[in-house]
mmCIF file of C-alpha atoms in Angstrom:
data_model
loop_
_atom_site.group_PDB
_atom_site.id
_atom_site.type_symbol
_atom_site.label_atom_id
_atom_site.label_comp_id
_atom_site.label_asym_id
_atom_site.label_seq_id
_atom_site.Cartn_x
_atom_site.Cartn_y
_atom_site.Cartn_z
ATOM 1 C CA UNK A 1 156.172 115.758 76.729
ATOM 2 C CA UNK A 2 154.793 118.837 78.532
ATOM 3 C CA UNK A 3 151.277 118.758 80.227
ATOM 4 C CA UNK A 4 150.152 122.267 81.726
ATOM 5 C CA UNK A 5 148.600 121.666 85.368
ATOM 6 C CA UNK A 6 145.048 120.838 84.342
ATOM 7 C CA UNK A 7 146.684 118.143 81.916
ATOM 8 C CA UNK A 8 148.750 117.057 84.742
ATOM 9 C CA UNK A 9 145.703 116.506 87.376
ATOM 10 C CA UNK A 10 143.691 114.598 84.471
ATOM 11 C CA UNK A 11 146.069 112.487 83.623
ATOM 12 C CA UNK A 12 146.913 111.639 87.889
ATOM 13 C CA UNK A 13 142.698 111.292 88.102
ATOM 14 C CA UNK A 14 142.432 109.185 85.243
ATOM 15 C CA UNK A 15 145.732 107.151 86.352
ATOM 16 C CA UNK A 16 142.944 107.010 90.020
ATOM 17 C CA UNK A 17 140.245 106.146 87.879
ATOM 18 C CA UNK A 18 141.251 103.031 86.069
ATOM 19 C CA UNK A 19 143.097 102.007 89.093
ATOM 20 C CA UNK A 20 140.009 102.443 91.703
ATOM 21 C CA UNK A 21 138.224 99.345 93.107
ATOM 22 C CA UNK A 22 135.069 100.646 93.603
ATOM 23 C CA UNK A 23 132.928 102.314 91.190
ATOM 24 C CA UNK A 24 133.344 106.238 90.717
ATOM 25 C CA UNK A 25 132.874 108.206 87.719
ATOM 26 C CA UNK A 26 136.384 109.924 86.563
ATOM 27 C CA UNK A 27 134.573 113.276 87.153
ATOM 28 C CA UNK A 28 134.652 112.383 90.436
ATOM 29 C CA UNK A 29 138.184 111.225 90.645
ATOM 30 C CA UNK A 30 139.050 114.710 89.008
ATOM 31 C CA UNK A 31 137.126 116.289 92.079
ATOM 32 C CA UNK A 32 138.012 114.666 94.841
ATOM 33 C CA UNK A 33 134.744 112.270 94.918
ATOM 34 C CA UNK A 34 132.308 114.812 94.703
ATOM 35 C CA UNK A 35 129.924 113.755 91.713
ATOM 36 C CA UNK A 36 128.799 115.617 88.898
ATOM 37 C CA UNK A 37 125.429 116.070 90.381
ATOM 38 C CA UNK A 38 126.089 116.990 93.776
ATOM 39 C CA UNK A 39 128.828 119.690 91.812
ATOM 40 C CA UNK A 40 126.019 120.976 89.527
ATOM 41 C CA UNK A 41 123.553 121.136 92.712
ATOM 42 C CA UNK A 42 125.700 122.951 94.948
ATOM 43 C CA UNK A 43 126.073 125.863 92.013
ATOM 44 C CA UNK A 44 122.719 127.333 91.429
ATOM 45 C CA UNK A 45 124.211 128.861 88.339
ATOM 46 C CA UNK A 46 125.686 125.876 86.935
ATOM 47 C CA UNK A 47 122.715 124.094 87.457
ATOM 48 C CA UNK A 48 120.699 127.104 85.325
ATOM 49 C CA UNK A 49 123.469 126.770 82.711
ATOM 50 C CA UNK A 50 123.007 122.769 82.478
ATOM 51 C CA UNK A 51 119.858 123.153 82.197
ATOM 52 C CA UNK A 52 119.538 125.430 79.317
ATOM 53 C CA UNK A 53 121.865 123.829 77.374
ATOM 54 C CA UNK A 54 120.065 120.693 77.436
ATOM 55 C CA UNK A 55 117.017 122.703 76.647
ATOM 56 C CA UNK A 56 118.903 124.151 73.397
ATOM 57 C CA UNK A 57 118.598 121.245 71.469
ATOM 58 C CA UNK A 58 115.014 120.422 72.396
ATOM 59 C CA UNK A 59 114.094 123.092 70.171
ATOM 60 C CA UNK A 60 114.731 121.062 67.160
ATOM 61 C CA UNK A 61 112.578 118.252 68.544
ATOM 62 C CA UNK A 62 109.264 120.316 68.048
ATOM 63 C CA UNK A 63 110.063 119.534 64.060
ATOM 64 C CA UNK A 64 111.073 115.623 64.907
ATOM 65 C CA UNK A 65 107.802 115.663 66.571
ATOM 66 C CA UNK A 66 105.343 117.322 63.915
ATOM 67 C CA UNK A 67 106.801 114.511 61.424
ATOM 68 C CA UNK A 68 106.631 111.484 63.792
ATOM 69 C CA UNK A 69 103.164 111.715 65.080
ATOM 70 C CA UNK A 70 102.461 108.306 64.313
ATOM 71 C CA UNK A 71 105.210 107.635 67.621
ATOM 72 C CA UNK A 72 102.555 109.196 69.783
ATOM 73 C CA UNK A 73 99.244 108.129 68.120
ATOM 74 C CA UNK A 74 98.329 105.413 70.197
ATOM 75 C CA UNK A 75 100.021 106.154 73.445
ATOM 76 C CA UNK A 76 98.125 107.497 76.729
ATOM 77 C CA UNK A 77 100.886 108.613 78.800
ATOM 78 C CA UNK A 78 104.346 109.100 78.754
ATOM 79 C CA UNK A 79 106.680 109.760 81.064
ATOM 80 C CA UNK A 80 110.201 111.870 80.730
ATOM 81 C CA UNK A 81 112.801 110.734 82.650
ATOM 82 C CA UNK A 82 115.477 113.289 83.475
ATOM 83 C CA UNK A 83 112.839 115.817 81.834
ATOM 84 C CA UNK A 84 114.510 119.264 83.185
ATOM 85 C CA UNK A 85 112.081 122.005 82.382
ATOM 86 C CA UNK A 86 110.056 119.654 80.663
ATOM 87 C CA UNK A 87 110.675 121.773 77.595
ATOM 88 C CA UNK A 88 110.338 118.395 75.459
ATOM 89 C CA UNK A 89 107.494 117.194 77.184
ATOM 90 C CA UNK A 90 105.627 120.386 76.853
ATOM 91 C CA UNK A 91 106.386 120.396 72.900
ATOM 92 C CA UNK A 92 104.635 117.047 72.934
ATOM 93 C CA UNK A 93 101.615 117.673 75.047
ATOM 94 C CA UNK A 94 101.050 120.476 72.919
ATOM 95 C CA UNK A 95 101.068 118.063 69.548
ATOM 96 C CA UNK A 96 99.226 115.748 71.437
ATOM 97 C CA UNK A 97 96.926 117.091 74.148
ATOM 98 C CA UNK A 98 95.015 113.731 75.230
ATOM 99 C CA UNK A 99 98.211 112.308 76.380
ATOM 100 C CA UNK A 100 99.123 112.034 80.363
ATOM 101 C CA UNK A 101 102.575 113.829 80.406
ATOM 102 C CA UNK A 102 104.961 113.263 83.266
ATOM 103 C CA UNK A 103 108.298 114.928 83.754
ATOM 104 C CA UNK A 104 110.297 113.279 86.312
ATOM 105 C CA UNK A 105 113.505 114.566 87.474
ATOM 106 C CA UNK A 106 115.664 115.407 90.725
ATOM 107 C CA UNK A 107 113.770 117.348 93.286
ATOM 108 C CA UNK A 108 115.385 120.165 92.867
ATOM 109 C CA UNK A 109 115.086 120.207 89.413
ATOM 110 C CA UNK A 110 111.441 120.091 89.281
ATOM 111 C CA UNK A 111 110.672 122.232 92.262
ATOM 112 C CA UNK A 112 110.232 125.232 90.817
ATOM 113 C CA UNK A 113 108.240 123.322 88.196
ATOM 114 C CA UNK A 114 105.175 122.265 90.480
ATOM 115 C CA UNK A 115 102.939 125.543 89.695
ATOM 116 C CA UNK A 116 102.640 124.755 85.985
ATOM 117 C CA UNK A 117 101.330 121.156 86.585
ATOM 118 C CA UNK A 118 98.238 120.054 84.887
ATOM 119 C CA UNK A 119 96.059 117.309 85.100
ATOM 120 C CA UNK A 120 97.601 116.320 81.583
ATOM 121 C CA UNK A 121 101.359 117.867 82.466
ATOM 122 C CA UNK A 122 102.765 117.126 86.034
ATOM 123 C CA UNK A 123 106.148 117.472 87.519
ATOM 124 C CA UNK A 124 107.591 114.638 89.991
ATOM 125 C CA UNK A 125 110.694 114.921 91.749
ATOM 126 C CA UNK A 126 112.783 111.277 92.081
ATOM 127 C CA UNK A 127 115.287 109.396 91.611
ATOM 128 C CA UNK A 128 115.284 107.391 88.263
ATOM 129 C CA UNK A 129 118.020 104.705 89.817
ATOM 130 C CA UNK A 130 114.973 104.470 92.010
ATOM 131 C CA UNK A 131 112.297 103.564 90.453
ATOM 132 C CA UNK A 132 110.110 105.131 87.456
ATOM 133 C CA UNK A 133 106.658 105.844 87.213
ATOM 134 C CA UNK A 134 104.739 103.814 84.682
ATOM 135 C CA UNK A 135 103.640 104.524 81.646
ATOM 136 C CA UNK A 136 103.092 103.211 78.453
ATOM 137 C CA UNK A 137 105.844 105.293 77.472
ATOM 138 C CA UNK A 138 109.507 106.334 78.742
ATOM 139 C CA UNK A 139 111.403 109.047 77.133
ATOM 140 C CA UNK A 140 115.208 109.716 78.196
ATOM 141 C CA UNK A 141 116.824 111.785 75.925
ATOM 142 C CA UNK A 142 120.844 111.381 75.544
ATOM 143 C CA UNK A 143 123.013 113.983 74.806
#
């Protein structure tokens, strides 16, 4: 069997990984414990690039959304945890305007965010192993 370097260094982090004690993600293993946020933070660009790509998809939601209003109907806020942009959120305030929005995300993530908040739409920075705000509703969309 041949494995070209990069094969070689997953296979010796995942080897790491299952052996570890403690609890570390095999990205981390793979990077010599630095984790896939603090990597993503520490690269503007990445960061950008994560971003948009989880924006991408969100696109498709604005149809998801027009046929599943009856999701929304009786909800008065709703809260979107690990929200980005808030590109989803903002397809669903605009569907349904009377509902308290919140996108909640790292700091950094919704810092730039802050000058588009509304008293309908609003941006908070956190940490969702934290704590959450309330609401009667909590989105978290999975990729």
């Amino acid at each position: 069997m041949v494995l070209h370097a990069g094969g070689l260094q997953m296979w010796q982090s995942s080897r790491k990984w299952f052996n570890e004690e403690k609890e570390v993600s095999l990205f981390e293993c793979a990077t010599g414990g630095i984790s896939f946020w603090e990597h993503l933070n520490g690269k503007p660009g990445d960061l950008n690039g994560f971003q948009e790509a989880m924006e991408a998809d969100s696109r498709v939601l604005k149809v998801a959304v027009k046929e599943c209003k009856h999701v929304f109907e009786n909800l008065e806020s709703l809260v979107d945890v690990a929200g980005g942009n808030g590109s989803v959120t903002k397809l669903i305030h605009e569907a349904f305007p009377h509902l308290k929005c919140t996108v909640f995300d790292q700091p950094q993530v919704v810092a730039n965010c802050s000058g588009i908040s509304t008293e309908m739409l609003n941006f908070v920075g956190g940490d969702m192993f934290d704590s959450i705000h309330s609401a009667d509703a909590v989105l978290l969309k999975v990729q």
